């Protein structure tokens, strides 16, 4: 068996919906029920990648399984988990926006990374809800003798982690995440890694829970009457999306194919094929015809 991290970087607002609503938003995004953390179903990611894989490539059948009419023969040998939100972009008075996360979100990422063969430190924890941890002064504003971080209508007293010190956990986590999201093959990788270090902001779990409910993107949509060019009756609705620059993380797990009438393949070989399908932008979720769901996928972990 082989396991890799799967990272999703949203380049445009991302609507992975549930089709159900219990509030004012008609088309909400998918979320974990107990935590409220937004997610992209693994089936959505797998379907988008299967559409890119050549129908006549024997690895397509091994990775994703045979076509529907022959699905009784065997299942695909690769499983993709749901990708859960890791970094939420939130408007900042200084630095334009912050890539906001929390100890709980990072602990989940560390746990997944361990399954993929990476050993990462546990994140630090802000002292209280009114504080945050940052790596640079990019997000901070002077306030008398002190400095403040202002996200949306929330303000925090920042703690600046010493990036020059060896073994500081948020710095290590950010460095690893930067290398996974922006690999060396990307000509702009260095600039994006620098931007990640400047904009990452670790807030208390309670604050993150609030931001997950209030800092997503909600748009009013209408359908026009073709004759009058006015809003058709009952055709006004509100839909929710994760904002552009959101980062989500999940896992891909592949089992070795032992034969039994099929060509023997290792899990690493199957995941290598899957990773080869991620070199360019892929569309995830709904509303593609209005520019939603343009994403980059990255695979990472110990080979």
C-alpha positions as a Markdown table, in Angstrom:
| # | Residue | x | y | z |
|---|---|---|---|---|
| 1 | Unk | 0.0 | 0.0 | 0.0 |
| 2 | Unk | 1.2 | 3.6 | -0.7 |
| 3 | Unk | -0.2 | 6.9 | 0.6 |
| 4 | Unk | 0.2 | 10.5 | -0.6 |
| 5 | Unk | -1.1 | 13.8 | 0.5 |
| 6 | Unk | -3.4 | 15.5 | -2.0 |
| 7 | Unk | -3.5 | 19.3 | -1.8 |
| 8 | Unk | -6.1 | 21.5 | -3.6 |
| 9 | Unk | -5.4 | 25.1 | -4.3 |
| 10 | Unk | -8.5 | 27.0 | -5.4 |
| 11 | Unk | -7.7 | 29.6 | -8.2 |
| 12 | Unk | -11.3 | 30.8 | -8.3 |
| 13 | Unk | -14.2 | 30.5 | -5.9 |
| 14 | Unk | -15.0 | 26.9 | -5.3 |
| 15 | Unk | -18.6 | 25.5 | -4.9 |
| 16 | Unk | -18.6 | 21.9 | -3.8 |
| 17 | Unk | -22.3 | 21.8 | -2.8 |
| 18 | Unk | -24.6 | 19.5 | -1.0 |
| 19 | Unk | -27.9 | 20.4 | -2.8 |
| 20 | Unk | -29.5 | 20.9 | 0.6 |
| 21 | Unk | -30.2 | 23.9 | 2.7 |
| 22 | Unk | -31.3 | 24.5 | 6.3 |
| 23 | Unk | -30.7 | 28.3 | 6.4 |
| 24 | Unk | -30.8 | 31.5 | 4.4 |
| 25 | Unk | -28.3 | 30.1 | 1.8 |
| 26 | Unk | -30.1 | 28.1 | -0.9 |
| 27 | Unk | -26.9 | 26.3 | -2.1 |
| 28 | Unk | -24.5 | 25.8 | 0.7 |
| 29 | Unk | -21.1 | 24.2 | 0.4 |
| 30 | Unk | -20.4 | 20.7 | 1.7 |
| 31 | Unk | -19.2 | 20.6 | 5.4 |
| 32 | Unk | -18.4 | 18.0 | 8.0 |
| 33 | Unk | -21.4 | 17.8 | 10.3 |
| 34 | Unk | -19.7 | 17.8 | 13.7 |
| 35 | Unk | -17.0 | 20.4 | 13.0 |
| 36 | Unk | -18.5 | 22.6 | 10.2 |
| 37 | Unk | -15.2 | 22.3 | 8.2 |
| 38 | Unk | -15.8 | 22.8 | 4.5 |
| 39 | Unk | -14.7 | 19.9 | 2.2 |
| 40 | Unk | -14.5 | 18.6 | -1.3 |
| 41 | Unk | -15.8 | 15.0 | -1.7 |
| 42 | Unk | -13.2 | 12.6 | -2.7 |
| 43 | Unk | -15.5 | 11.3 | -5.5 |
| 44 | Unk | -15.4 | 14.8 | -7.0 |
| 45 | Unk | -11.6 | 14.8 | -7.2 |
| 46 | Unk | -11.5 | 11.3 | -8.5 |
| 47 | Unk | -14.1 | 12.0 | -11.2 |
| 48 | Unk | -12.2 | 15.0 | -12.4 |
| 49 | Unk | -8.9 | 13.0 | -12.6 |
| 50 | Unk | -10.6 | 10.1 | -14.3 |
| 51 | Unk | -11.8 | 12.4 | -17.0 |
| 52 | Unk | -8.2 | 13.3 | -17.8 |
| 53 | Unk | -6.9 | 9.7 | -17.9 |
| 54 | Unk | -6.8 | 8.1 | -21.3 |
| 55 | Unk | -9.6 | 5.5 | -21.8 |
| 56 | Unk | -7.2 | 3.1 | -23.6 |
| 57 | Unk | -4.5 | 3.4 | -20.9 |
| 58 | Unk | -4.5 | 0.2 | -18.9 |
| 59 | Unk | -3.5 | 2.2 | -15.8 |
| 60 | Unk | -6.9 | 4.0 | -16.0 |
| 61 | Unk | -8.7 | 0.8 | -15.4 |
| 62 | Unk | -6.4 | -0.2 | -12.6 |
| 63 | Unk | -6.5 | 3.2 | -10.8 |
| 64 | Unk | -10.2 | 4.1 | -11.3 |
| 65 | Unk | -11.8 | 0.7 | -12.0 |
| 66 | Unk | -13.5 | -0.4 | -15.2 |
| 67 | Unk | -16.4 | 1.4 | -17.0 |
| 68 | Unk | -19.8 | 1.2 | -15.3 |
| 69 | Unk | -21.0 | -1.7 | -17.5 |
| 70 | Unk | -18.1 | -3.8 | -16.3 |
| 71 | Unk | -17.9 | -2.5 | -12.7 |
| 72 | Unk | -18.7 | -6.0 | -11.3 |
| 73 | Unk | -15.2 | -7.2 | -12.4 |
| 74 | Unk | -13.2 | -5.3 | -9.8 |
| 75 | Unk | -12.9 | -2.0 | -8.0 |
| 76 | Unk | -10.3 | 0.7 | -8.6 |
| 77 | Unk | -7.1 | 0.3 | -6.6 |
| 78 | Unk | -6.9 | 4.0 | -5.5 |
| 79 | Unk | -9.0 | 5.6 | -2.9 |
| 80 | Unk | -9.2 | 9.4 | -2.5 |
| 81 | Unk | -10.4 | 10.8 | 0.8 |
| 82 | Unk | -12.4 | 14.0 | 1.1 |
| 83 | Unk | -10.2 | 17.1 | 1.0 |
| 84 | Unk | -10.8 | 19.3 | 4.1 |
| 85 | Unk | -10.1 | 23.0 | 4.4 |
| 86 | Unk | -6.6 | 23.8 | 5.7 |
| 87 | Unk | -6.1 | 27.5 | 5.0 |
| 88 | Unk | -8.9 | 29.9 | 4.6 |
| 89 | Unk | -8.1 | 33.3 | 2.9 |
| 90 | Unk | -9.6 | 36.1 | 5.0 |
| 91 | Unk | -9.5 | 39.8 | 4.3 |
| 92 | Unk | -6.9 | 41.7 | 6.3 |
| 93 | Unk | -6.4 | 45.4 | 6.8 |
| 94 | Unk | -2.7 | 44.9 | 6.4 |
| 95 | Unk | -1.3 | 42.5 | 3.8 |
| 96 | Unk | -4.5 | 42.3 | 1.7 |
| 97 | Unk | -5.5 | 38.9 | 3.0 |
| 98 | Unk | -4.4 | 36.2 | 5.6 |
| 99 | Unk | -4.1 | 32.5 | 5.0 |
| 100 | Unk | -5.9 | 31.7 | 8.2 |
| 101 | Unk | -5.7 | 28.3 | 10.0 |
| 102 | Unk | -6.1 | 26.9 | 13.5 |
| 103 | Unk | -4.4 | 24.3 | 15.8 |
| 104 | Unk | -7.1 | 21.7 | 15.1 |
| 105 | Unk | -6.9 | 22.1 | 11.3 |
| 106 | Unk | -3.1 | 21.8 | 11.4 |
| 107 | Unk | -3.2 | 18.8 | 13.7 |
| 108 | Unk | -5.4 | 17.0 | 11.2 |
| 109 | Unk | -2.9 | 17.9 | 8.5 |
| 110 | Unk | 0.0 | 16.6 | 10.6 |
| 111 | Unk | -1.9 | 13.3 | 11.2 |
| 112 | Unk | -2.5 | 12.9 | 7.4 |
| 113 | Unk | 1.1 | 13.8 | 6.6 |
| 114 | Unk | 2.2 | 11.0 | 9.0 |
| 115 | Unk | 0.2 | 8.5 | 6.9 |
| 116 | Unk | 2.0 | 9.8 | 3.8 |
| 117 | Unk | 5.4 | 9.2 | 5.4 |
| 118 | Unk | 6.1 | 12.8 | 6.6 |
| 119 | Unk | 7.0 | 13.7 | 10.2 |
| 120 | Unk | 5.9 | 17.2 | 11.1 |
| 121 | Unk | 5.7 | 19.0 | 14.4 |
| 122 | Unk | 2.4 | 19.7 | 16.2 |
| 123 | Unk | 1.4 | 23.4 | 15.8 |
| 124 | Unk | 1.6 | 25.9 | 18.6 |
| 125 | Unk | -1.6 | 27.1 | 20.3 |
| 126 | Unk | -2.6 | 30.8 | 20.7 |
| 127 | Unk | -2.9 | 31.8 | 24.4 |
| 128 | Unk | -6.5 | 32.9 | 24.0 |
| 129 | Unk | -9.2 | 33.8 | 21.4 |
| 130 | Unk | -7.9 | 37.4 | 21.1 |
| 131 | Unk | -4.4 | 36.4 | 20.1 |
| 132 | Unk | -2.9 | 34.9 | 16.9 |
| 133 | Unk | 0.5 | 33.7 | 15.8 |
| 134 | Unk | 2.2 | 35.0 | 12.6 |
| 135 | Unk | 5.7 | 34.6 | 11.1 |
| 136 | Unk | 6.3 | 38.2 | 9.9 |
| 137 | Unk | 5.0 | 41.7 | 10.4 |
| 138 | Unk | 3.1 | 41.7 | 7.0 |
| 139 | Unk | -0.3 | 41.3 | 8.6 |
| 140 | Unk | 0.3 | 43.6 | 11.5 |
| 141 | Unk | -0.6 | 47.3 | 12.1 |
| 142 | Unk | 1.0 | 49.6 | 14.7 |
| 143 | Unk | -1.3 | 50.6 | 17.6 |
| 144 | Unk | 0.6 | 52.8 | 20.0 |
| 145 | Unk | 3.6 | 50.8 | 21.2 |
| 146 | Unk | 1.9 | 47.5 | 20.2 |
| 147 | Unk | 0.8 | 45.9 | 17.0 |
| 148 | Unk | -2.5 | 44.4 | 15.9 |
| 149 | Unk | -3.7 | 42.0 | 13.3 |
| 150 | Unk | -7.2 | 42.9 | 11.9 |
| 151 | Unk | -9.1 | 40.3 | 10.0 |
| 152 | Unk | -12.6 | 41.3 | 8.7 |
| 153 | Unk | -14.0 | 43.0 | 11.8 |
| 154 | Unk | -11.9 | 41.0 | 14.3 |
| 155 | Unk | -8.6 | 42.2 | 15.8 |
| 156 | Unk | -5.9 | 40.2 | 17.5 |
| 157 | Unk | -2.8 | 40.7 | 19.5 |
| 158 | Unk | -0.1 | 38.9 | 17.4 |
| 159 | Unk | 2.8 | 36.8 | 18.6 |
| 160 | Unk | 5.6 | 36.7 | 16.2 |
| 161 | Unk | 7.2 | 33.3 | 16.0 |
| 162 | Unk | 11.0 | 33.5 | 15.7 |
| 163 | Unk | 11.6 | 32.2 | 12.2 |
| 164 | Unk | 15.4 | 32.2 | 12.7 |
| 165 | Unk | 15.1 | 29.8 | 15.6 |
| 166 | Unk | 15.6 | 26.1 | 14.9 |
| 167 | Unk | 12.6 | 23.9 | 15.3 |
| 168 | Unk | 9.8 | 26.5 | 15.6 |
| 169 | Unk | 6.7 | 24.5 | 14.7 |
| 170 | Unk | 4.7 | 26.9 | 12.6 |
| 171 | Unk | 7.7 | 27.8 | 10.6 |
| 172 | Unk | 8.5 | 24.1 | 9.9 |
| 173 | Unk | 4.9 | 23.4 | 9.0 |
| 174 | Unk | 4.7 | 26.4 | 6.7 |
| 175 | Unk | 8.0 | 25.5 | 4.9 |
| 176 | Unk | 6.8 | 22.0 | 4.3 |
| 177 | Unk | 3.4 | 23.2 | 3.1 |
| 178 | Unk | 5.0 | 25.7 | 0.8 |
| 179 | Unk | 7.2 | 23.1 | -0.9 |
| 180 | Unk | 4.1 | 20.9 | -1.4 |
| 181 | Unk | 1.9 | 23.6 | -2.8 |
| 182 | Unk | 4.6 | 25.4 | -4.8 |
| 183 | Unk | 7.1 | 22.8 | -6.1 |
| 184 | Unk | 10.4 | 23.8 | -7.6 |
| 185 | Unk | 9.1 | 23.1 | -11.1 |
| 186 | Unk | 6.9 | 26.2 | -10.7 |
| 187 | Unk | 8.9 | 29.2 | -11.9 |
| 188 | Unk | 7.1 | 31.4 | -9.4 |
| 189 | Unk | 7.5 | 29.0 | -6.5 |
| 190 | Unk | 9.9 | 31.1 | -4.4 |
| 191 | Unk | 7.6 | 34.1 | -4.5 |
| 192 | Unk | 4.5 | 32.1 | -3.5 |
| 193 | Unk | 6.4 | 30.4 | -0.7 |
| 194 | Unk | 7.5 | 33.8 | 0.6 |
| 195 | Unk | 3.9 | 35.0 | 0.3 |
| 196 | Unk | 2.6 | 32.0 | 2.3 |
| 197 | Unk | 5.1 | 32.7 | 5.2 |
| 198 | Unk | 4.1 | 36.4 | 5.2 |
| 199 | Unk | 0.4 | 35.7 | 5.2 |
| 200 | Unk | -0.1 | 32.6 | 7.4 |
| 201 | Unk | -2.0 | 33.4 | 10.6 |
| 202 | Unk | -2.8 | 30.9 | 13.3 |
| 203 | Unk | -5.9 | 31.8 | 15.3 |
| 204 | Unk | -7.7 | 30.1 | 18.2 |
| 205 | Unk | -10.0 | 27.1 | 17.2 |
| 206 | Unk | -13.0 | 29.1 | 18.5 |
| 207 | Unk | -12.2 | 32.0 | 16.2 |
| 208 | Unk | -11.6 | 29.6 | 13.3 |
| 209 | Unk | -15.1 | 28.1 | 13.8 |
| 210 | Unk | -16.6 | 31.6 | 13.5 |
| 211 | Unk | -14.6 | 32.4 | 10.4 |
| 212 | Unk | -15.7 | 29.1 | 8.8 |
| 213 | Unk | -19.3 | 30.3 | 9.1 |
| 214 | Unk | -18.8 | 34.0 | 8.2 |
| 215 | Unk | -15.8 | 34.3 | 5.9 |
| 216 | Unk | -17.0 | 32.2 | 3.0 |
| 217 | Unk | -18.2 | 33.8 | -0.2 |
| 218 | Unk | -22.0 | 34.2 | -0.7 |
| 219 | Unk | -23.3 | 35.4 | -4.0 |
| 220 | Unk | -26.9 | 36.3 | -5.1 |
| 221 | Unk | -27.8 | 34.6 | -8.4 |
| 222 | Unk | -30.8 | 35.2 | -10.7 |
| 223 | Unk | -32.3 | 33.7 | -13.8 |
| 224 | Unk | -33.8 | 36.2 | -16.2 |
| 225 | Unk | -37.0 | 35.8 | -18.2 |
| 226 | Unk | -36.0 | 35.6 | -21.8 |
| 227 | Unk | -38.8 | 37.9 | -23.0 |
| 228 | Unk | -38.8 | 40.6 | -20.4 |
| 229 | Unk | -35.2 | 40.4 | -19.3 |
| 230 | Unk | -36.4 | 40.6 | -15.7 |
| 231 | Unk | -35.9 | 38.1 | -12.9 |
| 232 | Unk | -38.1 | 35.1 | -13.5 |
| 233 | Unk | -40.5 | 34.2 | -10.8 |
| 234 | Unk | -38.8 | 32.3 | -8.0 |
| 235 | Unk | -35.5 | 32.4 | -9.8 |
| 236 | Unk | -33.4 | 34.3 | -7.1 |
| 237 | Unk | -31.1 | 32.2 | -5.0 |
| 238 | Unk | -28.0 | 32.5 | -2.8 |
| 239 | Unk | -25.1 | 30.2 | -3.2 |
| 240 | Unk | -22.0 | 29.8 | -1.1 |
| 241 | Unk | -18.4 | 29.2 | -2.2 |
| 242 | Unk | -15.0 | 28.9 | -0.7 |
| 243 | Unk | -13.0 | 32.0 | -1.8 |
| 244 | Unk | -10.2 | 31.9 | -4.3 |
| 245 | Unk | -6.8 | 31.0 | -2.7 |
| 246 | Unk | -8.4 | 28.4 | -0.3 |
| 247 | Unk | -6.2 | 25.5 | 0.4 |
| 248 | Unk | -7.6 | 22.0 | 1.2 |
| 249 | Unk | -5.9 | 18.7 | 2.0 |
| 250 | Unk | -6.7 | 15.0 | 1.9 |
| 251 | Unk | -5.1 | 11.6 | 1.1 |
| 252 | Unk | -4.8 | 9.3 | -1.8 |
| 253 | Unk | -4.3 | 5.6 | -0.9 |
| 254 | Unk | -3.3 | 2.9 | -3.4 |
| 255 | Unk | -3.2 | -0.9 | -2.9 |
| 256 | Unk | -0.8 | -3.1 | -4.8 |
| 257 | Unk | -2.3 | -5.2 | -7.5 |
| 258 | Unk | -1.2 | -8.8 | -6.9 |
| 259 | Unk | -2.3 | -10.3 | -10.1 |
| 260 | Unk | -5.4 | -12.6 | -10.2 |
| 261 | Unk | -5.9 | -12.0 | -13.9 |
| 262 | Unk | -4.6 | -8.5 | -13.8 |
| 263 | Unk | -1.1 | -7.1 | -14.4 |
| 264 | Unk | 0.9 | -6.8 | -11.1 |
| 265 | Unk | 1.4 | -3.1 | -10.1 |
| 266 | Unk | 2.7 | -1.4 | -7.0 |
| 267 | Unk | 0.7 | 1.3 | -5.2 |
| 268 | Unk | 3.5 | 3.7 | -5.9 |
| 269 | Unk | 3.1 | 3.1 | -9.7 |
| 270 | Unk | -0.6 | 3.7 | -9.5 |
| 271 | Unk | -0.1 | 7.0 | -7.5 |
| 272 | Unk | 2.5 | 8.1 | -10.0 |
| 273 | Unk | 0.0 | 7.8 | -12.8 |
| 274 | Unk | -2.5 | 9.8 | -10.7 |
| 275 | Unk | 0.0 | 12.5 | -10.0 |
| 276 | Unk | 0.8 | 12.7 | -13.7 |
| 277 | Unk | -2.8 | 13.9 | -14.3 |
| 278 | Unk | -2.4 | 17.0 | -12.1 |
| 279 | Unk | 0.1 | 19.2 | -14.1 |
| 280 | Unk | -2.5 | 21.8 | -15.1 |
| 281 | Unk | -5.7 | 23.4 | -13.9 |
| 282 | Unk | -8.6 | 21.1 | -13.1 |
| 283 | Unk | -12.3 | 21.9 | -12.5 |
| 284 | Unk | -13.8 | 20.8 | -9.2 |
| 285 | Unk | -17.3 | 21.2 | -7.8 |
| 286 | Unk | -20.2 | 22.9 | -9.6 |
| 287 | Unk | -20.9 | 26.1 | -11.5 |
| 288 | Unk | -18.1 | 25.7 | -14.0 |
| 289 | Unk | -19.9 | 27.7 | -16.6 |
| 290 | Unk | -19.7 | 30.8 | -14.3 |
| 291 | Unk | -16.0 | 30.4 | -13.6 |
| 292 | Unk | -16.2 | 28.4 | -10.3 |
| 293 | Unk | -13.9 | 25.6 | -9.3 |
| 294 | Unk | -10.7 | 26.2 | -11.2 |
| 295 | Unk | -8.1 | 24.4 | -9.0 |
| 296 | Unk | -4.5 | 23.1 | -8.9 |
| 297 | Unk | -3.9 | 19.7 | -7.4 |
| 298 | Unk | -0.6 | 18.7 | -5.8 |
| 299 | Unk | 0.6 | 15.3 | -4.6 |
| 300 | Unk | 3.2 | 15.0 | -1.9 |
| 301 | Unk | 4.7 | 12.6 | 0.6 |
| 302 | Unk | 7.5 | 10.2 | 1.0 |
| 303 | Unk | 8.1 | 8.0 | -2.0 |
